[in-house]
Structure formats: structure tokens, C-alpha cells
Amino acid sequence: KISEVKDLTRIERIGAHSHIRGLGLDDSLEARAVSQGMVGQTEARRAAGVIVNMIREGRIAGRAIMMAGQPGTGKTAIAMGMTKALGEDTPFTMMTGSEIFSLEMSKTEALTQALRRSIGVRIKEEAEIIEGEVAEIEIERSVTSGAKAGKLILKTTDMETVYDLGAKMIEQLQKEKIVAGDVITIDRASSKISKLGRSFARASDYDAMGAQTRFVQCPEGELEKRKEVVHTVTLHEIDVINSRAQGFLALFAGDTGEIKSEIREQIDQRVAEWREEGKAEIVPGVLFIDEVHMLDIECFSYLNRAMESDQAPIIIMATNRGIAQIRGTLYKSPHGVPLDLIDRSLIIMTKPYSGQEIEAILKIRCEEEDVEMTEDAMELLTNIGTETSLRYAIQLITTASLCAAKRKAGEVDVQDIRRVYSLFIDLKRSTQFLTEYQQEYMFSEIS
């Protein structure tokens, strides 16, 4: 009986910035007009590219970068582009300014944890491994006790050795389905067996091979080798592991709670010792704080002090405020941020998008959301985005595609855009409606 095999497709949610693949810069840090999901903001992207290069080369740490601009001008998109450009090895933590007020811990503890999440420690270890091609496996079971015992013959191009197998090793070999001709590695410390692939010498043993079968060369030299293994963890992960009874499992619990300063001091001392011994190196990452104007004066004071630390990450802040009141004070300041913190920051300004740039962004979003749209409909949607806001126009794409699907059309047309434009009002029309009918609402403040 042949059972039906169903294909499992990977489901990915489409987010507001899921189309961003990088900063869209060439080798000379010049911004391309449309590249890697980025459109326009050439000066801001060039500045972000310089910052990314400095972070990669380790020339910048304990600095603050502020991205300031009107709402909907791509501040978060540039931060996401920086994340992609830096790669997975560089720790990148994103948070919003209002986030720290909703956590069950003090504000300074929340900021400390965010800062330490953004500092990586690259730990180097030397592991003893056995690497070779399996020449033969012999497994025997005792008739009386049922215990398993066996022998494993491993070889390289230069030598061949016989190893006695215990019950644990036999179980691992059977679990990994290791057979003669496979190239494997065995970690001597943990006895973990990893299958690297099938030897080229055994490629002709079978007529049929699966597409996933990987062929590798038979290892050369000695069977027993020393291999350098590199792990990258954040300081916060080390804090959590050492501060909780359940250790590593505490990372998956979510609620880490407050961590004592004594534990952090001990960890910093241990990491410093590892650095002196050459076992570890610090990787300064990035802490991105969106809506930074939502922080209060205590948080700003803490950030000022934190940036002077030797192990401080790069702090990128984004705000859409003009001259605004500093939270927790009666004073006003540019962007709602204290002047001393602004003075420590490199400021990147974002500018409003032009009509052509809005059209290019909308086309990218249509591709991301898999929506076909006619040229006339795209022109109308671009005009709506220019007159109202880019965010409002982007939100009409999916709703318009649903209207087109309702009338069984293959692509979105002008009538679909008009339909959703009448169903969902923008900010200007909402404000106008409220002004006209304010008296009929509760708690009216307009006389």
C-alpha cells in the first residue's frame, strides 16, 4: 500500500519590513536607487552603511546614533537593513521606548538586560575529535544477558584503527543509521557522533541515491585531531544561565526576572580572564530603541552612563518627534531627548518620500504580498499615498486584492482601490469627520 505523501510548505507571515534584505549599497557605499527592498533615503542609507562598516571593523563602540524624521520615512526600515547587513554573528536587539514601563522589573534593569543582549562573547574552544571513514561495523548481542558489544573500524588515507564499542555508542550509530562507507566525526568529550556524508570511494556501491545524499572525500592524516570550535553567546545569556537554578533551560522560560549585580560582576571578571587568555573576544552589537522619546529622564541618565562603559554596544535611537517635552520633566528639547544625550549622538535625518519613490515602494510591497495590480490602479494608489500617507497606501494593497478576488479578477484594478478607499478612511478624513460631528461624541472638548 502506497500512502499519500503531502508536501509541507513553509508558512511565513508578511510583516511591515519583511521585504528588507539589506541597505542596498554598492562596494563604495553609494546607495542604489532601488536595491534589497530599500528605496530612496540615499543620504541616510550611506550614513548607515558607514556605521555598519565601523561596527564590523570594531572601530565604534559605546556610541549613540539617532535617526530622526517624520512618521513613515523609513527609520525602522533602515534599522532592519542594518540588521541584515551586519549578519547573524553580530548581536542585534530591538525594543521600543514604552516597552520598559510594562515589564515586571525596574527600568534600569530592563535597559541593562537589553544592553547585555546586544554584547556578544565569541568563545573559542579546542575539542578532541576522531574523524574517519567507516570501513566496517561489527555488532554482537549476548545470548544470555542481551547486552550489545561491537567493533568499529575507522580509516583515513594514511591509517586504519579498530575501536571497541559500548552500548551507548552502538545506540548512537544505529540512531544515525551509520553504515560502512560513511564519513563520521566522534567528539571524545561528549561521545557525540556526527555524519558528514558518504565517501566518494563508495559512490558506485548503490545504483540509486537520494538527492539529499552528500559525498565527501576520505579524511587525510591522523584519525584523532584537535579542532577549534567557536560559540557566540550574549552576556545576557551567560547572566541567565548563571543566575537560575534551572540554568540553560531558563533561557526558554521567558521571564528571567531581575539579575543580581554581583553575578554580573563575576561574569564580567570571568570574561575578562578569558580575553586575556585568548579564549574569548567581545563582539559589540547593536541596541535599537524605537520611539526613544517615550523613555523618561531616569532612563536617559542611565544611557549616558552606560555608553561610557568599556563593553557598551552601539545604541541606535529612532524618533519622529520635533520639539517635545522630556518625559519626567517640565522641560522641552529637540526630539524629546535631553541635550547631553543628543550631543553624544551622530544624527541621521530621514526625509519624506517623493511620488516616484512611493510608487517604487508600493511595487515592492505588491511583490512581497503576491498581489498583481494594473498600471492605472498603481497610479491611483500612488496618488493616495502622496496625498495621505505611505503606510495607509500599503495597507490598502491586501484589502484591494481581497476585493479583486471577490469579483474573481486576476489583478487589482482601479475599482478595487476606489472600493477600499471608501471603506477605510485615512487620518485626514477621520479628523475632518470628528471635527464635524464632535458634538455628538462623549466628552467633547470643542465648544
Coordinates of C-alpha atoms in Angstrom, one line a residue:
K1 CA 0.0 0.0 0.0
I2 CA 1.4 3.3 -1.1
S3 CA 0.4 6.1 1.4
E4 CA -0.2 9.6 0.1
V5 CA 2.6 12.0 0.9
K6 CA 1.6 15.6 1.3
D7 CA 4.0 18.4 0.7
L8 CA 4.6 20.6 3.7
T9 CA 5.0 24.3 2.7
R10 CA 6.7 26.7 5.0
I11 CA 4.4 29.4 6.1
E12 CA 5.9 32.9 6.5
R13 CA 4.0 35.9 7.8
I14 CA 4.4 39.0 5.8
G15 CA 5.4 41.9 8.1
A16 CA 5.8 45.6 7.5
H17 CA 9.5 45.2 6.8
S18 CA 9.8 41.6 5.6
H19 CA 10.8 42.9 2.2
I20 CA 14.0 44.4 3.5
R21 CA 17.2 42.4 2.6
G22 CA 19.9 45.0 3.4
L23 CA 20.8 48.6 3.0
G24 CA 21.1 48.5 -0.8
L25 CA 24.6 49.9 -1.1
D26 CA 27.4 49.1 -3.5
D27 CA 31.0 48.4 -2.6
S28 CA 31.8 52.1 -2.4
L29 CA 28.9 52.7 0.0
E30 CA 26.9 54.5 -2.7
A31 CA 23.1 53.9 -2.3
R32 CA 21.4 52.3 -5.3
A33 CA 18.0 53.9 -6.2
V34 CA 16.1 50.6 -5.6
S35 CA 18.0 47.7 -4.1
Q36 CA 17.5 45.0 -1.4
G37 CA 14.0 46.3 -0.7
M38 CA 15.3 49.8 0.1
V39 CA 14.0 52.9 -1.9
G40 CA 15.2 56.5 -1.6
Q41 CA 16.8 57.9 1.6
T42 CA 20.2 57.8 -0.1
E43 CA 22.0 60.0 2.3
A44 CA 20.6 58.2 5.4
R45 CA 21.5 54.8 3.9
R46 CA 25.0 56.0 3.1
A47 CA 25.4 57.2 6.7
A48 CA 24.0 53.9 8.0
G49 CA 26.5 52.0 5.7
V50 CA 29.4 53.9 7.2
I51 CA 28.2 52.9 10.7
V52 CA 27.8 49.3 9.7
N53 CA 31.4 49.2 8.3
M54 CA 32.7 50.7 11.6
I55 CA 30.8 48.1 13.6
R56 CA 32.2 45.3 11.5
E57 CA 35.8 46.6 11.9
G58 CA 35.3 47.1 15.7
R59 CA 36.1 50.8 15.4
I60 CA 33.0 52.1 17.0
A61 CA 31.6 51.1 20.4
G62 CA 29.8 53.0 23.2
R63 CA 28.3 55.4 20.7
A64 CA 24.8 56.6 20.0
I65 CA 23.2 57.1 16.6
M66 CA 19.9 58.9 16.4
M67 CA 17.6 58.6 13.4
A68 CA 15.2 61.4 13.3
G69 CA 12.5 62.1 10.8
Q70 CA 8.8 62.4 10.1
P71 CA 6.5 59.4 10.6
G72 CA 6.6 56.9 7.7
T73 CA 10.1 58.0 6.3
G74 CA 11.8 54.6 6.8
K75 CA 13.6 54.9 10.1
T76 CA 12.8 51.4 11.2
A77 CA 13.4 50.1 7.7
I78 CA 17.0 51.4 7.7
A79 CA 17.5 49.8 11.2
M80 CA 16.2 46.5 9.7
G81 CA 18.6 46.9 6.7
M82 CA 21.5 47.4 9.1
T83 CA 20.5 44.2 10.9
K84 CA 20.6 42.3 7.6
A85 CA 23.9 43.9 6.6
L86 CA 25.6 43.0 9.9
G87 CA 24.6 39.4 9.6
E88 CA 23.8 36.8 12.3
D89 CA 27.1 37.0 14.1
T90 CA 26.6 40.5 15.4
P91 CA 24.0 40.7 18.2
F92 CA 21.1 43.0 17.3
T93 CA 18.4 43.8 19.9
M94 CA 15.2 45.7 19.0
M95 CA 12.9 47.4 21.6
T96 CA 10.5 50.3 21.9
G97 CA 10.8 53.1 24.4
S98 CA 7.5 52.3 26.1
E99 CA 8.4 48.6 26.5
I100 CA 10.4 49.1 29.7
F101 CA 7.4 50.5 31.5
S102 CA 5.3 47.3 31.1
L103 CA 7.9 44.9 32.3
E104 CA 7.8 43.4 35.8
M105 CA 11.2 44.8 36.7
S106 CA 12.9 48.2 37.3
K107 CA 13.5 50.4 34.3
T108 CA 17.3 50.3 34.7
E109 CA 17.2 46.5 34.9
A110 CA 15.2 46.3 31.7
L111 CA 17.8 48.6 30.0
T112 CA 20.7 46.6 31.4
Q113 CA 19.3 43.4 30.1
A114 CA 18.7 45.0 26.7
L115 CA 22.3 46.3 26.6
R116 CA 23.8 42.9 27.6
R117 CA 21.7 41.2 25.0
S118 CA 23.5 43.4 22.5
I119 CA 27.0 42.4 23.6
G120 CA 28.3 39.1 22.2
V121 CA 31.1 36.9 23.5
R122 CA 32.9 34.8 20.9
I123 CA 34.2 31.8 22.9
K124 CA 36.9 29.6 21.3
E125 CA 37.4 26.0 22.5
E126 CA 39.6 23.2 21.3
A127 CA 37.8 19.9 21.0
E128 CA 39.4 16.5 20.5
I129 CA 37.6 14.6 17.7
I130 CA 38.0 11.3 15.8
E131 CA 37.3 11.8 12.1
G132 CA 37.4 9.0 9.5
E133 CA 35.6 6.8 7.1
V134 CA 33.7 3.8 8.5
A135 CA 35.4 0.7 7.0
E136 CA 33.4 -1.9 9.0
I137 CA 30.9 -2.2 11.9
E138 CA 30.5 -5.4 13.9
I139 CA 27.7 -5.5 16.5
E140 CA 27.1 -8.6 18.6
R141 CA 24.4 -9.3 21.2
S142 CA 25.0 -11.6 24.2
V143 CA 22.7 -14.7 24.2
T144 CA 22.4 -14.8 28.0
S145 CA 22.3 -11.1 29.0
G146 CA 21.2 -9.4 25.8
A147 CA 24.0 -6.8 26.1
K148 CA 25.4 -5.3 22.9
A149 CA 29.1 -5.1 22.1
G150 CA 30.9 -4.5 18.9
K151 CA 33.8 -3.1 17.0
L152 CA 34.2 -0.1 14.7
I153 CA 36.9 0.1 12.1
L154 CA 37.7 3.7 11.0
K155 CA 40.3 4.7 8.4
T156 CA 41.8 7.7 6.7
T157 CA 44.0 7.8 3.6
D158 CA 47.0 7.2 5.9
M159 CA 45.9 4.8 8.7
E160 CA 43.3 2.4 10.0
T161 CA 42.2 1.8 13.6
V162 CA 39.8 -0.6 15.4
Y163 CA 37.7 0.9 18.3
D164 CA 35.7 -1.1 20.8
L165 CA 32.0 0.0 21.1
G166 CA 29.9 0.2 24.2
A167 CA 26.1 0.1 24.4
K168 CA 25.8 3.9 24.2
M169 CA 27.9 4.2 21.1
I170 CA 26.1 1.4 19.4
E171 CA 22.8 3.1 20.1
Q172 CA 24.1 6.4 18.6
L173 CA 25.4 4.6 15.5
Q174 CA 22.0 2.9 14.9
K175 CA 20.2 6.1 15.6
E176 CA 22.3 8.0 13.0
K177 CA 22.0 5.0 10.6
I178 CA 25.7 4.8 10.2
V179 CA 26.9 2.1 7.7
A180 CA 30.2 1.2 6.1
G181 CA 31.3 4.0 3.7
D182 CA 30.0 6.9 5.8
V183 CA 32.4 9.6 6.9
I184 CA 31.8 10.4 10.6
T185 CA 33.2 12.5 13.5
I186 CA 33.2 11.5 17.1
D187 CA 33.6 14.1 19.9
R188 CA 35.7 12.5 22.5
A189 CA 34.3 14.6 25.4
S190 CA 30.6 14.1 24.7
S191 CA 30.9 10.9 22.6
K192 CA 28.5 12.6 20.1
I193 CA 28.6 11.1 16.6
S194 CA 28.0 13.4 13.5
K195 CA 27.6 12.1 10.0
L196 CA 29.5 14.3 7.5
G197 CA 28.4 12.4 4.3
R198 CA 29.2 9.4 2.1
S199 CA 32.7 8.6 0.9
F200 CA 33.3 9.1 -2.8
A201 CA 35.0 5.7 -2.9
R202 CA 31.6 4.1 -2.1
A203 CA 29.7 6.1 -4.7
S204 CA 29.3 3.1 -7.0
D205 CA 28.1 0.7 -4.3
Y206 CA 24.4 1.5 -4.9
D207 CA 22.5 2.1 -8.2
A208 CA 20.1 4.6 -6.6
M209 CA 21.0 7.5 -4.4
G210 CA 18.7 10.1 -2.9
A211 CA 19.0 13.8 -3.9
Q212 CA 20.0 14.6 -0.3
T213 CA 23.0 12.2 -0.3
R214 CA 26.2 14.2 0.2
F215 CA 29.5 12.8 -0.9
V216 CA 32.8 13.8 0.8
Q217 CA 36.4 12.9 0.5
C218 CA 38.0 10.3 2.8
P219 CA 39.9 12.3 5.6
E220 CA 43.6 12.6 5.4
G221 CA 46.3 12.2 8.2
E222 CA 45.7 11.1 11.7
L223 CA 42.3 9.8 12.9
E224 CA 42.5 11.8 16.2
K225 CA 42.6 15.5 15.7
R226 CA 42.1 18.8 17.7
K227 CA 39.5 21.1 16.2
E228 CA 38.8 24.7 17.2
V229 CA 35.1 25.3 18.0
V230 CA 33.7 28.8 18.2
H231 CA 30.5 29.6 20.1
T232 CA 28.9 33.1 20.1
V233 CA 26.6 33.9 23.0
T234 CA 25.5 37.2 24.6
L235 CA 26.4 38.4 28.0
H236 CA 22.7 38.3 29.0
E237 CA 22.5 34.6 28.1
I238 CA 25.5 33.9 30.3
D239 CA 23.8 36.0 33.1
V240 CA 20.6 34.0 32.9
I241 CA 22.4 30.6 32.9
N242 CA 24.4 31.5 36.0
S243 CA 21.6 33.2 37.9
R244 CA 18.9 30.5 37.7
A245 CA 18.7 27.1 39.3
Q246 CA 17.5 25.5 36.0
G247 CA 20.5 27.0 34.2
F248 CA 20.2 26.8 30.4
L249 CA 16.5 26.0 30.4
A250 CA 15.9 29.4 32.0
L251 CA 16.5 31.0 28.5
F252 CA 13.4 29.3 27.2
A253 CA 11.2 30.2 30.2
G254 CA 10.9 33.8 29.0
D255 CA 10.6 35.5 32.4
T256 CA 14.2 35.9 33.5
G257 CA 13.4 38.4 36.3
E258 CA 16.0 40.7 37.8
I259 CA 19.6 39.5 37.9
K260 CA 21.9 40.4 40.8
S261 CA 24.7 42.8 40.1
E262 CA 27.1 40.5 41.9
I263 CA 26.5 37.8 39.3
R264 CA 27.1 40.2 36.5
E265 CA 30.4 41.4 38.1
Q266 CA 31.6 37.8 38.4
I267 CA 30.7 37.1 34.8
D268 CA 32.5 40.3 33.6
Q269 CA 35.6 39.3 35.6
R270 CA 35.5 35.8 34.1
V271 CA 35.0 37.1 30.5
A272 CA 38.0 39.5 31.1
E273 CA 40.1 36.5 32.1
W274 CA 39.1 34.6 29.0
R275 CA 40.0 37.6 26.9
E276 CA 43.5 37.8 28.5
E277 CA 44.0 34.0 27.9
G278 CA 42.9 34.4 24.3
K279 CA 39.8 32.1 24.8
A280 CA 37.2 34.7 24.0
E281 CA 36.7 38.1 22.4
I282 CA 34.0 40.7 22.8
V283 CA 31.6 41.4 19.9
P284 CA 29.9 44.8 20.4
G285 CA 26.5 44.5 18.9
V286 CA 23.6 47.0 18.3
L287 CA 20.7 48.0 20.6
F288 CA 17.9 49.7 18.6
I289 CA 15.4 51.7 20.6
D290 CA 12.4 52.8 18.6
E291 CA 10.2 55.6 19.8
V292 CA 13.1 56.7 22.1
H293 CA 11.2 59.9 23.2
M294 CA 9.0 57.5 25.3
L295 CA 11.8 57.0 27.7
D296 CA 12.0 59.2 30.8
I297 CA 14.8 61.3 32.3
E298 CA 15.9 58.4 34.5
C299 CA 16.4 56.2 31.5
F300 CA 18.3 58.9 29.6
S301 CA 20.6 59.4 32.5
Y302 CA 21.3 55.7 32.7
L303 CA 22.0 55.5 29.0
N304 CA 24.5 58.4 29.3
R305 CA 26.4 56.4 32.0
A306 CA 26.1 53.1 30.2
M307 CA 27.7 54.4 27.0
E308 CA 30.9 55.2 28.9
S309 CA 31.3 51.5 29.8
D310 CA 34.1 49.5 28.1
Q311 CA 31.7 46.9 26.9
A312 CA 28.9 49.2 25.7
P313 CA 27.2 48.3 22.4
I314 CA 26.2 50.8 19.7
I315 CA 22.9 52.4 20.6
I316 CA 20.7 53.4 17.7
M317 CA 17.6 55.5 18.6
A318 CA 14.7 56.5 16.4
T319 CA 12.2 59.2 17.0
N320 CA 9.6 61.1 15.0
R321 CA 9.1 64.0 17.5
G322 CA 10.0 67.6 16.9
I323 CA 10.5 70.0 19.9
A324 CA 8.8 67.9 22.6
Q325 CA 8.7 67.6 26.4
I326 CA 11.3 65.3 28.0
R327 CA 9.3 62.7 29.8
G328 CA 9.6 63.1 33.6
T329 CA 10.5 66.8 33.4
L330 CA 8.8 70.1 32.6
Y331 CA 11.5 71.0 30.0
K332 CA 11.3 70.8 26.3
S333 CA 14.1 69.6 24.0
P334 CA 14.6 68.6 20.3
H335 CA 13.1 65.1 19.7
G336 CA 12.1 64.9 23.4
V337 CA 15.6 63.8 24.2
P338 CA 18.0 65.6 26.7
L339 CA 20.6 67.8 25.1
D340 CA 23.5 66.0 26.7
L341 CA 22.5 62.7 25.0
I342 CA 21.9 64.4 21.7
D343 CA 25.3 65.9 21.9
R344 CA 26.8 62.4 22.3
S345 CA 24.9 61.1 19.2
L346 CA 25.5 61.0 15.5
I347 CA 22.2 62.2 14.0
I348 CA 20.9 60.7 10.7
M349 CA 17.9 62.6 9.2
T350 CA 15.3 60.9 7.0
K351 CA 13.3 62.9 4.5
P352 CA 9.7 62.5 3.1
Y353 CA 9.5 60.2 0.0
S354 CA 8.8 61.6 -3.4
G355 CA 5.9 60.3 -5.6
Q356 CA 8.3 58.1 -7.7
E357 CA 9.8 56.6 -4.5
I358 CA 6.3 55.9 -3.1
E359 CA 5.4 54.1 -6.3
A360 CA 8.6 52.0 -6.2
I361 CA 7.9 51.0 -2.5
L362 CA 4.3 50.1 -3.4
K363 CA 5.5 47.9 -6.3
I364 CA 7.9 46.1 -3.9
R365 CA 5.1 45.6 -1.4
C366 CA 2.9 44.2 -4.1
E367 CA 5.6 41.6 -5.0
E368 CA 6.1 40.8 -1.3
E369 CA 2.3 40.3 -0.8
D370 CA 2.0 38.4 -4.1
V371 CA -0.6 40.9 -5.5
E372 CA -1.0 41.7 -9.2
M373 CA -2.0 45.3 -9.9
T374 CA -2.8 47.2 -13.1
E375 CA -0.8 50.3 -14.0
D376 CA -3.9 52.6 -13.6
A377 CA -4.6 51.1 -10.1
M378 CA -0.9 51.6 -9.2
E379 CA -1.0 55.2 -10.3
L380 CA -4.2 55.8 -8.2
L381 CA -2.7 54.1 -5.2
T382 CA 0.5 56.2 -5.6
N383 CA -1.6 59.4 -5.6
I384 CA -3.4 58.2 -2.5
G385 CA -0.1 57.6 -0.8
T386 CA 1.2 61.0 -1.8
E387 CA -1.9 62.8 -0.5
T388 CA -2.4 60.8 2.7
S389 CA 0.5 58.6 3.9
L390 CA 2.6 55.8 2.6
R391 CA 1.5 53.5 5.5
Y392 CA -2.1 54.0 4.6
A393 CA -1.5 53.2 0.9
I394 CA 0.5 50.0 1.8
Q395 CA -2.5 48.8 4.0
L396 CA -4.8 49.1 1.0
I397 CA -2.9 46.6 -1.1
T398 CA -4.1 43.4 0.7
T399 CA -7.7 44.7 1.1
A400 CA -7.8 45.7 -2.6
S401 CA -6.6 42.2 -3.6
L402 CA -9.4 40.7 -1.5
C403 CA -11.9 42.8 -3.3
A404 CA -10.5 41.7 -6.6
A405 CA -10.7 38.1 -5.6
K406 CA -14.3 38.6 -4.6
R407 CA -15.2 39.5 -8.2
K408 CA -12.9 36.7 -9.4
A409 CA -10.4 39.0 -11.1
G410 CA -6.7 38.1 -11.5
E411 CA -5.4 41.5 -10.7
V412 CA -6.3 44.6 -8.7
D413 CA -8.0 47.3 -10.8
V414 CA -9.0 51.0 -10.2
Q415 CA -12.5 50.0 -9.0
D416 CA -10.9 47.8 -6.2
I417 CA -8.7 50.7 -5.0
R418 CA -11.7 53.1 -5.0
R419 CA -13.8 50.5 -3.1
V420 CA -11.3 50.1 -0.3
Y421 CA -10.6 53.8 -0.2
S422 CA -14.3 54.4 0.5
L423 CA -14.4 51.6 3.1
F424 CA -11.3 52.5 5.1
I425 CA -10.7 56.2 5.8
D426 CA -7.3 57.8 6.3
L427 CA -6.2 60.1 9.1
K428 CA -7.2 63.4 7.4
R429 CA -10.8 62.2 6.6
S430 CA -11.1 60.8 10.1
T431 CA -10.0 64.1 11.7
Q432 CA -12.4 66.0 9.4
F433 CA -15.3 63.7 10.4
L434 CA -14.6 64.1 14.1
T435 CA -14.5 67.9 13.8
E436 CA -17.9 67.9 12.0
Y437 CA -19.6 65.5 14.4
Q438 CA -17.7 66.3 17.6
Q439 CA -20.8 67.4 19.5
E440 CA -22.4 64.0 19.1
Y441 CA -19.4 62.2 20.7
M442 CA -19.0 61.8 24.5
F443 CA -16.6 64.1 26.4
S444 CA -16.5 66.7 23.6
E445 CA -13.8 69.4 24.3
I446 CA -14.6 71.6 21.3
S447 CA -17.2 74.2 22.1

